[in-house]
mmCIF file of C-alpha atoms and ligand atoms in Angstrom:
data_model
loop_
_atom_site.group_PDB
_atom_site.id
_atom_site.type_symbol
_atom_site.label_atom_id
_atom_site.label_comp_id
_atom_site.label_asym_id
_atom_site.label_seq_id
_atom_site.Cartn_x
_atom_site.Cartn_y
_atom_site.Cartn_z
ATOM 1 C CA UNK F 1 2.406 146.539 175.161
ATOM 2 C CA UNK F 2 2.431 148.379 171.893
ATOM 3 C CA UNK F 3 5.331 148.272 169.143
ATOM 4 C CA UNK F 4 5.940 152.195 170.901
ATOM 5 C CA UNK F 5 6.210 151.147 174.088
ATOM 6 C CA UNK F 6 8.574 147.677 173.237
ATOM 7 C CA UNK F 7 11.625 149.775 172.029
ATOM 8 C CA UNK F 8 11.298 151.855 174.508
ATOM 9 C CA UNK F 9 12.075 149.485 176.462
ATOM 10 C CA UNK F 10 14.001 147.815 174.252
ATOM 11 C CA UNK F 11 17.009 151.040 174.371
ATOM 12 C CA UNK F 12 16.636 151.394 177.879
ATOM 13 C CA UNK F 13 17.595 147.770 178.240
ATOM 14 C CA UNK F 14 20.505 148.994 175.825
ATOM 15 C CA UNK F 15 21.528 151.710 177.854
ATOM 16 C CA UNK F 16 21.497 150.404 180.755
ATOM 17 C CA UNK F 17 24.310 147.539 179.605
ATOM 18 C CA UNK F 18 26.653 149.394 177.798
ATOM 19 C CA UNK F 19 29.999 149.323 179.570
ATOM 20 C CA UNK F 20 27.425 149.326 183.154
ATOM 21 C CA UNK F 21 29.186 145.914 184.883
ATOM 22 C CA UNK F 22 32.704 148.885 184.227
ATOM 23 C CA UNK F 23 31.207 151.421 185.387
ATOM 24 C CA UNK F 24 30.417 150.406 188.669
ATOM 25 C CA UNK F 25 33.429 149.052 189.109
ATOM 26 C CA UNK F 26 34.338 152.682 188.276
ATOM 27 C CA UNK F 27 32.146 154.668 191.068
ATOM 28 C CA UNK F 28 32.318 151.506 193.806
ATOM 29 C CA UNK F 29 35.544 149.804 193.198
ATOM 30 C CA UNK F 30 35.699 145.643 191.899
ATOM 31 C CA UNK F 31 32.556 143.760 193.868
ATOM 32 C CA UNK F 32 35.694 142.440 196.113
ATOM 33 C CA UNK F 33 36.317 146.327 197.208
ATOM 34 C CA UNK F 34 32.189 147.635 198.167
ATOM 35 C CA UNK F 35 30.762 143.846 199.233
ATOM 36 C CA UNK F 36 33.520 144.505 202.013
ATOM 37 C CA UNK F 37 32.172 147.387 202.843
ATOM 38 C CA UNK F 38 28.271 146.309 202.633
ATOM 39 C CA UNK F 39 30.028 143.122 205.013
ATOM 40 C CA UNK F 40 30.903 146.390 207.812
ATOM 41 C CA UNK F 41 27.445 147.617 207.659
ATOM 42 C CA UNK F 42 24.643 147.004 205.713
ATOM 43 C CA UNK F 43 22.015 148.354 207.680
ATOM 44 C CA UNK F 44 23.346 151.560 206.292
ATOM 45 C CA UNK F 45 22.428 150.077 202.600
ATOM 46 C CA UNK F 46 19.512 149.871 203.792
ATOM 47 C CA UNK F 47 19.311 153.551 205.936
ATOM 48 C CA UNK F 48 16.171 154.832 203.729
ATOM 49 C CA UNK F 49 14.140 151.742 203.690
ATOM 50 C CA UNK F 50 14.972 149.072 206.926
ATOM 51 C CA UNK F 51 12.437 150.999 208.199
ATOM 52 C CA UNK F 52 9.821 149.941 206.809
ATOM 53 C CA UNK F 53 10.274 146.098 205.516
ATOM 54 C CA UNK F 54 9.719 144.692 209.355
ATOM 55 C CA UNK F 55 12.047 141.466 210.354
ATOM 56 C CA UNK F 56 13.763 140.411 208.130
ATOM 57 C CA UNK F 57 15.223 137.036 209.398
ATOM 58 C CA UNK F 58 13.993 134.169 206.463
ATOM 59 C CA UNK F 59 11.187 137.580 203.908
ATOM 60 C CA UNK F 60 11.655 136.624 201.260
ATOM 61 C CA UNK F 61 12.216 140.763 199.717
ATOM 62 C CA UNK F 62 12.010 141.186 196.214
ATOM 63 C CA UNK F 63 14.211 144.717 195.446
ATOM 64 C CA UNK F 64 12.728 145.305 191.793
ATOM 65 C CA UNK F 65 15.256 147.004 189.334
ATOM 66 C CA UNK F 66 17.097 146.049 192.069
ATOM 67 C CA UNK F 67 20.186 146.475 189.452
ATOM 68 C CA UNK F 68 24.380 146.331 191.567
ATOM 69 C CA UNK F 69 22.928 144.035 193.711
ATOM 70 C CA UNK F 70 23.505 146.104 197.218
ATOM 71 C CA UNK F 71 20.466 146.804 198.367
ATOM 72 C CA UNK F 72 19.847 142.618 197.769
ATOM 73 C CA UNK F 73 22.761 142.130 199.244
ATOM 74 C CA UNK F 74 22.555 143.360 202.317
ATOM 75 C CA UNK F 75 18.991 142.250 202.831
ATOM 76 C CA UNK F 76 20.577 138.753 202.656
ATOM 77 C CA UNK F 77 23.167 138.937 205.487
ATOM 78 C CA UNK F 78 20.765 140.264 207.085
ATOM 79 C CA UNK F 79 19.257 136.828 207.251
ATOM 80 C CA UNK F 80 16.090 137.845 204.313
ATOM 81 C CA UNK F 81 15.408 136.042 201.342
ATOM 82 C CA UNK F 82 16.139 138.266 198.421
ATOM 83 C CA UNK F 83 15.195 138.002 194.861
ATOM 84 C CA UNK F 84 16.306 140.810 191.779
ATOM 85 C CA UNK F 85 14.832 141.291 189.248
ATOM 86 C CA UNK F 86 16.127 144.037 186.313
ATOM 87 C CA UNK F 87 16.723 143.594 182.647
ATOM 88 C CA UNK F 88 20.628 143.864 182.516
ATOM 89 C CA UNK F 89 23.057 141.350 182.175
ATOM 90 C CA UNK F 90 25.925 144.027 183.200
ATOM 91 C CA UNK F 91 23.752 144.290 185.966
ATOM 92 C CA UNK F 92 23.550 141.147 187.009
ATOM 93 C CA UNK F 93 26.952 140.070 186.755
ATOM 94 C CA UNK F 94 28.128 143.029 188.964
ATOM 95 C CA UNK F 95 25.740 141.307 191.821
ATOM 96 C CA UNK F 96 26.693 138.425 191.257
ATOM 97 C CA UNK F 97 30.295 138.537 191.822
ATOM 98 C CA UNK F 98 29.237 141.319 194.764
ATOM 99 C CA UNK F 99 27.306 138.286 197.133
ATOM 100 C CA UNK F 100 29.890 135.555 195.836
ATOM 101 C CA UNK F 101 32.326 138.049 198.246
ATOM 102 C CA UNK F 102 30.149 138.731 200.532
ATOM 103 C CA UNK F 103 29.611 135.344 201.165
ATOM 104 C CA UNK F 104 25.617 135.141 200.367
ATOM 105 C CA UNK F 105 23.436 133.638 197.323
ATOM 106 C CA UNK F 106 21.377 135.948 195.667
ATOM 107 C CA UNK F 107 18.857 134.816 193.290
ATOM 108 C CA UNK F 108 19.328 137.095 190.281
ATOM 109 C CA UNK F 109 16.134 136.584 187.324
ATOM 110 C CA UNK F 110 17.342 139.230 184.564
ATOM 111 C CA UNK F 111 14.030 139.931 182.585
ATOM 112 C CA UNK F 112 11.487 143.081 181.827
ATOM 113 C CA UNK F 113 9.920 143.135 185.494
ATOM 114 C CA UNK F 114 6.386 144.121 183.041
ATOM 115 C CA UNK F 115 6.887 139.825 182.420
ATOM 116 C CA UNK F 116 7.401 138.946 185.871
ATOM 117 C CA UNK F 117 4.603 137.197 186.609
ATOM 118 C CA UNK F 118 5.506 134.877 183.843
ATOM 119 C CA UNK F 119 9.345 133.703 186.187
ATOM 120 C CA UNK F 120 6.507 131.119 188.513
ATOM 121 C CA UNK F 121 8.548 133.107 191.301
ATOM 122 C CA UNK F 122 6.642 132.126 194.726
ATOM 123 C CA UNK F 123 4.483 135.324 196.424
ATOM 124 C CA UNK F 124 7.615 137.983 198.658
ATOM 125 C CA UNK F 125 6.561 138.954 202.167
ATOM 126 C CA UNK F 126 7.406 142.598 200.730
ATOM 127 C CA UNK F 127 8.580 144.547 197.480
ATOM 128 C CA UNK F 128 11.229 146.702 197.218
ATOM 129 C CA UNK F 129 12.029 149.711 195.183
ATOM 130 C CA UNK F 130 14.606 152.512 195.913
ATOM 131 C CA UNK F 131 15.634 155.748 193.784
ATOM 132 C CA UNK F 132 15.241 155.713 189.554
ATOM 133 C CA UNK F 133 12.173 152.982 189.934
ATOM 134 C CA UNK F 134 8.860 154.044 187.997
ATOM 135 C CA UNK F 135 9.797 156.657 184.849
ATOM 136 C CA UNK F 136 11.139 153.932 182.852
ATOM 137 C CA UNK F 137 7.972 152.690 182.226
ATOM 138 C CA UNK F 138 4.919 154.184 180.290
ATOM 139 C CA UNK F 139 1.532 152.015 182.026
ATOM 140 C CA UNK F 140 1.665 153.255 185.773
ATOM 141 C CA UNK F 141 -0.820 151.344 186.601
ATOM 142 C CA UNK F 142 0.471 147.892 184.908
ATOM 143 C CA UNK F 143 3.523 147.497 186.719
ATOM 144 C CA UNK F 144 1.940 148.099 190.124
ATOM 145 C CA UNK F 145 -0.321 145.076 189.179
ATOM 146 C CA UNK F 146 2.823 143.141 188.402
ATOM 147 C CA UNK F 147 3.696 144.054 191.649
ATOM 148 C CA UNK F 148 0.072 142.562 193.414
ATOM 149 C CA UNK F 149 0.804 139.587 191.458
ATOM 150 C CA UNK F 150 4.085 139.515 193.553
ATOM 151 C CA UNK F 151 3.144 140.230 196.904
ATOM 152 C CA UNK F 152 1.379 137.376 198.927
ATOM 153 C CA UNK F 153 -1.376 138.814 200.262
ATOM 154 C CA UNK F 154 -0.745 140.758 203.681
ATOM 155 C CA UNK F 155 2.036 142.102 202.367
ATOM 156 C CA UNK F 156 4.611 145.190 202.075
ATOM 157 C CA UNK F 157 5.593 147.593 198.969
ATOM 158 C CA UNK F 158 8.721 149.931 200.155
ATOM 159 C CA UNK F 159 9.018 152.194 197.607
ATOM 160 C CA UNK F 160 11.704 155.284 197.969
ATOM 161 C CA UNK F 161 11.770 157.005 195.433
ATOM 162 C CA UNK F 162 12.682 161.090 193.877
ATOM 163 C CA UNK F 163 10.260 162.953 193.649
ATOM 164 C CA UNK F 164 8.001 164.441 190.546
ATOM 165 C CA UNK F 165 8.611 168.291 191.938
ATOM 166 C CA UNK F 166 12.212 167.528 191.724
ATOM 167 C CA UNK F 167 12.366 165.602 188.943
ATOM 168 C CA UNK F 168 9.421 167.143 187.075
ATOM 169 C CA UNK F 169 10.719 170.963 187.890
ATOM 170 C CA UNK F 170 13.952 171.421 189.538
ATOM 171 C CA UNK F 171 16.441 168.757 187.374
ATOM 172 C CA UNK F 172 18.053 169.613 184.680
ATOM 173 C CA UNK F 173 17.377 168.327 181.516
ATOM 174 C CA UNK F 174 13.035 168.814 182.213
ATOM 175 C CA UNK F 175 13.570 172.572 182.984
ATOM 176 C CA UNK F 176 12.552 173.704 179.541
ATOM 177 C CA UNK F 177 9.112 172.077 180.026
ATOM 178 C CA UNK F 178 8.520 173.085 184.054
ATOM 179 C CA UNK F 179 5.280 171.049 183.180
ATOM 180 C CA UNK F 180 4.604 169.425 186.787
ATOM 181 C CA UNK F 181 1.597 167.423 184.969
ATOM 182 C CA UNK F 182 3.392 166.377 181.189
ATOM 183 C CA UNK F 183 2.675 162.605 179.894
ATOM 184 C CA UNK F 184 6.197 163.083 177.324
ATOM 185 C CA UNK F 185 8.881 161.227 177.720
ATOM 186 C CA UNK F 186 11.636 162.846 178.006
ATOM 187 C CA UNK F 187 15.484 161.185 176.579
ATOM 188 C CA UNK F 188 18.159 161.631 179.112
ATOM 189 C CA UNK F 189 21.034 160.363 179.591
ATOM 190 C CA UNK F 190 20.786 157.328 181.777
ATOM 191 C CA UNK F 191 22.877 157.712 185.039
ATOM 192 C CA UNK F 192 26.680 157.976 184.843
ATOM 193 C CA UNK F 193 27.830 157.000 188.900
ATOM 194 C CA UNK F 194 31.401 158.121 188.740
ATOM 195 C CA UNK F 195 29.661 161.578 188.900
ATOM 196 C CA UNK F 196 31.665 162.577 185.821
ATOM 197 C CA UNK F 197 29.832 162.861 182.667
ATOM 198 C CA UNK F 198 30.698 160.206 181.159
ATOM 199 C CA UNK F 199 27.768 158.912 177.942
ATOM 200 C CA UNK F 200 26.973 155.519 178.634
ATOM 201 C CA UNK F 201 23.999 156.021 175.690
ATOM 202 C CA UNK F 202 19.507 157.121 176.781
ATOM 203 C CA UNK F 203 17.436 156.068 178.706
ATOM 204 C CA UNK F 204 13.146 157.824 177.321
ATOM 205 C CA UNK F 205 11.533 158.788 180.814
ATOM 206 C CA UNK F 206 8.210 158.865 181.713
ATOM 207 C CA UNK F 207 7.550 160.782 185.304
ATOM 208 C CA UNK F 208 5.353 160.130 186.890
ATOM 209 C CA UNK F 209 3.610 163.402 189.827
ATOM 210 C CA UNK F 210 2.737 162.175 192.570
ATOM 211 C CA UNK F 211 -0.792 161.570 192.608
ATOM 212 C CA UNK F 212 -1.012 159.675 189.132
ATOM 213 C CA UNK F 213 1.873 156.967 191.938
ATOM 214 C CA UNK F 214 -0.777 157.170 194.432
ATOM 215 C CA UNK F 215 -3.840 156.818 192.311
ATOM 216 C CA UNK F 216 -1.910 153.765 190.518
ATOM 217 C CA UNK F 217 -0.471 151.505 194.048
ATOM 218 C CA UNK F 218 -4.266 152.458 194.993
ATOM 219 C CA UNK F 219 -5.862 150.568 191.222
ATOM 220 C CA UNK F 220 -3.799 147.749 192.145
ATOM 221 C CA UNK F 221 -5.762 146.741 195.432
ATOM 222 C CA UNK F 222 -2.972 147.620 197.713
ATOM 223 C CA UNK F 223 -3.565 150.208 200.904
ATOM 224 C CA UNK F 224 -2.078 152.897 201.408
ATOM 225 C CA UNK F 225 -0.207 152.703 205.428
ATOM 226 C CA UNK F 226 2.244 156.427 204.588
ATOM 227 C CA UNK F 227 3.281 158.419 202.441
ATOM 228 C CA UNK F 228 6.913 160.852 203.166
ATOM 229 C CA UNK F 229 7.932 163.706 201.998
ATOM 230 C CA UNK F 230 12.682 164.204 202.085
ATOM 231 C CA UNK F 231 14.073 167.300 201.050
ATOM 232 C CA UNK F 232 16.664 167.289 198.529
ATOM 233 C CA UNK F 233 20.007 166.336 198.852
ATOM 234 C CA UNK F 234 21.134 169.873 197.641
ATOM 235 C CA UNK F 235 17.928 172.234 198.266
ATOM 236 C CA UNK F 236 16.360 170.865 201.234
ATOM 237 C CA UNK F 237 13.124 173.707 200.718
ATOM 238 C CA UNK F 238 11.871 171.280 198.025
ATOM 239 C CA UNK F 239 11.377 167.592 198.583
ATOM 240 C CA UNK F 240 14.265 165.642 196.580
ATOM 241 C CA UNK F 241 12.210 162.042 197.418
ATOM 242 C CA UNK F 242 9.732 160.375 198.878
ATOM 243 C CA UNK F 243 8.895 157.040 200.958
ATOM 244 C CA UNK F 244 5.140 155.228 199.860
ATOM 245 C CA UNK F 245 4.296 151.904 201.827
ATOM 246 C CA UNK F 246 1.569 149.972 200.781
ATOM 247 C CA UNK F 247 0.175 146.087 201.814
ATOM 248 C CA UNK F 248 -1.447 143.647 199.742
HETATM 249 C C1 SAM B 1 18.389 153.959 188.992
HETATM 250 S S1 SAM B 1 18.342 151.872 188.341
HETATM 251 C C2 SAM B 1 17.887 151.599 190.078
HETATM 252 C C3 SAM B 1 18.821 151.252 191.105
HETATM 253 C C4 SAM B 1 18.117 151.717 192.424
HETATM 254 N N1 SAM B 1 19.018 152.477 193.497
HETATM 255 C C5 SAM B 1 19.532 150.405 193.211
HETATM 256 O O1 SAM B 1 19.812 151.039 194.633
HETATM 257 O O2 SAM B 1 19.521 149.280 193.444
HETATM 258 C C6 SAM B 1 17.413 151.835 187.468
HETATM 259 C C7 SAM B 1 16.863 149.398 187.248
HETATM 260 O O3 SAM B 1 16.336 149.541 186.721
HETATM 261 C C8 SAM B 1 16.456 149.410 185.623
HETATM 262 N N2 SAM B 1 14.918 147.927 184.428
HETATM 263 C C9 SAM B 1 14.616 149.946 183.863
HETATM 264 N N3 SAM B 1 13.575 149.489 183.781
HETATM 265 C C10 SAM B 1 13.717 147.899 183.727
HETATM 266 C C11 SAM B 1 12.504 146.524 183.342
HETATM 267 N N4 SAM B 1 12.055 147.541 182.348
HETATM 268 N N5 SAM B 1 12.360 146.233 183.973
HETATM 269 C C12 SAM B 1 13.529 145.215 184.462
HETATM 270 N N6 SAM B 1 14.668 146.186 184.975
HETATM 271 C C13 SAM B 1 14.342 147.741 184.430
HETATM 272 C C14 SAM B 1 17.897 148.757 185.225
HETATM 273 O O4 SAM B 1 18.580 148.190 184.623
HETATM 274 C C15 SAM B 1 18.270 149.377 186.109
HETATM 275 O O5 SAM B 1 19.081 148.851 187.024
#
């Protein structure tokens, strides 16, 4: 990784660690509150990805950039053995308290996902990514190469992600550019989960085209098994998210 990319990663990490535990509490309630909801209906947390993961009981699943740990806790409640990789210590704190309150254990690794090969983890049956993953990376082929090293032969890759048409052409902070093919980094606020516009810092985002994503998955040696586009939540006339599945 060159020094420019390192500086971007470090800035993004600072933004994801700024008051993040408090932000999750403000948005979802305490880990105990949120655990109660997840225990009552873990399938609801997995509604976007669960059908692509296969048998959960005993499956080793890597929740890549798994943040507050809601997805990983739901997986654990359904019998899987999840590991989260995420670079934010504040996220880890919320996730570990969430897991404890839900009565499950969670292997949470605080690490730049690009360095995850060095963690010495046993290979996973599935690598799972949900909503807001790829735009933190400037080397997409390298990123999916890391996914390939984490995945066992035959393992599934499940990627549910924001659609580039929405991000590059319709998202508020991309509007001046409106350039689907622009490779430029966009500096914008880190997400505020309360939706109240609290400023918690900024990240530099690289929004990838759908072709770049598909090409990078293939270049990393995966076999693509599915690609579905889903309507935007506020404007169903445009694509808002997509789900790509693949096998190593
Ligand atoms: C929008 S969140 C994804 C959350 C996911 N939708 C979920 O529900 O768990 C993006 C996550 O990526 C993490 N992240 C960003 N860049 C990373 C990197 N290089 N290595 C590890 N984690 C990273 C952030 O800490 C944050 O938790």
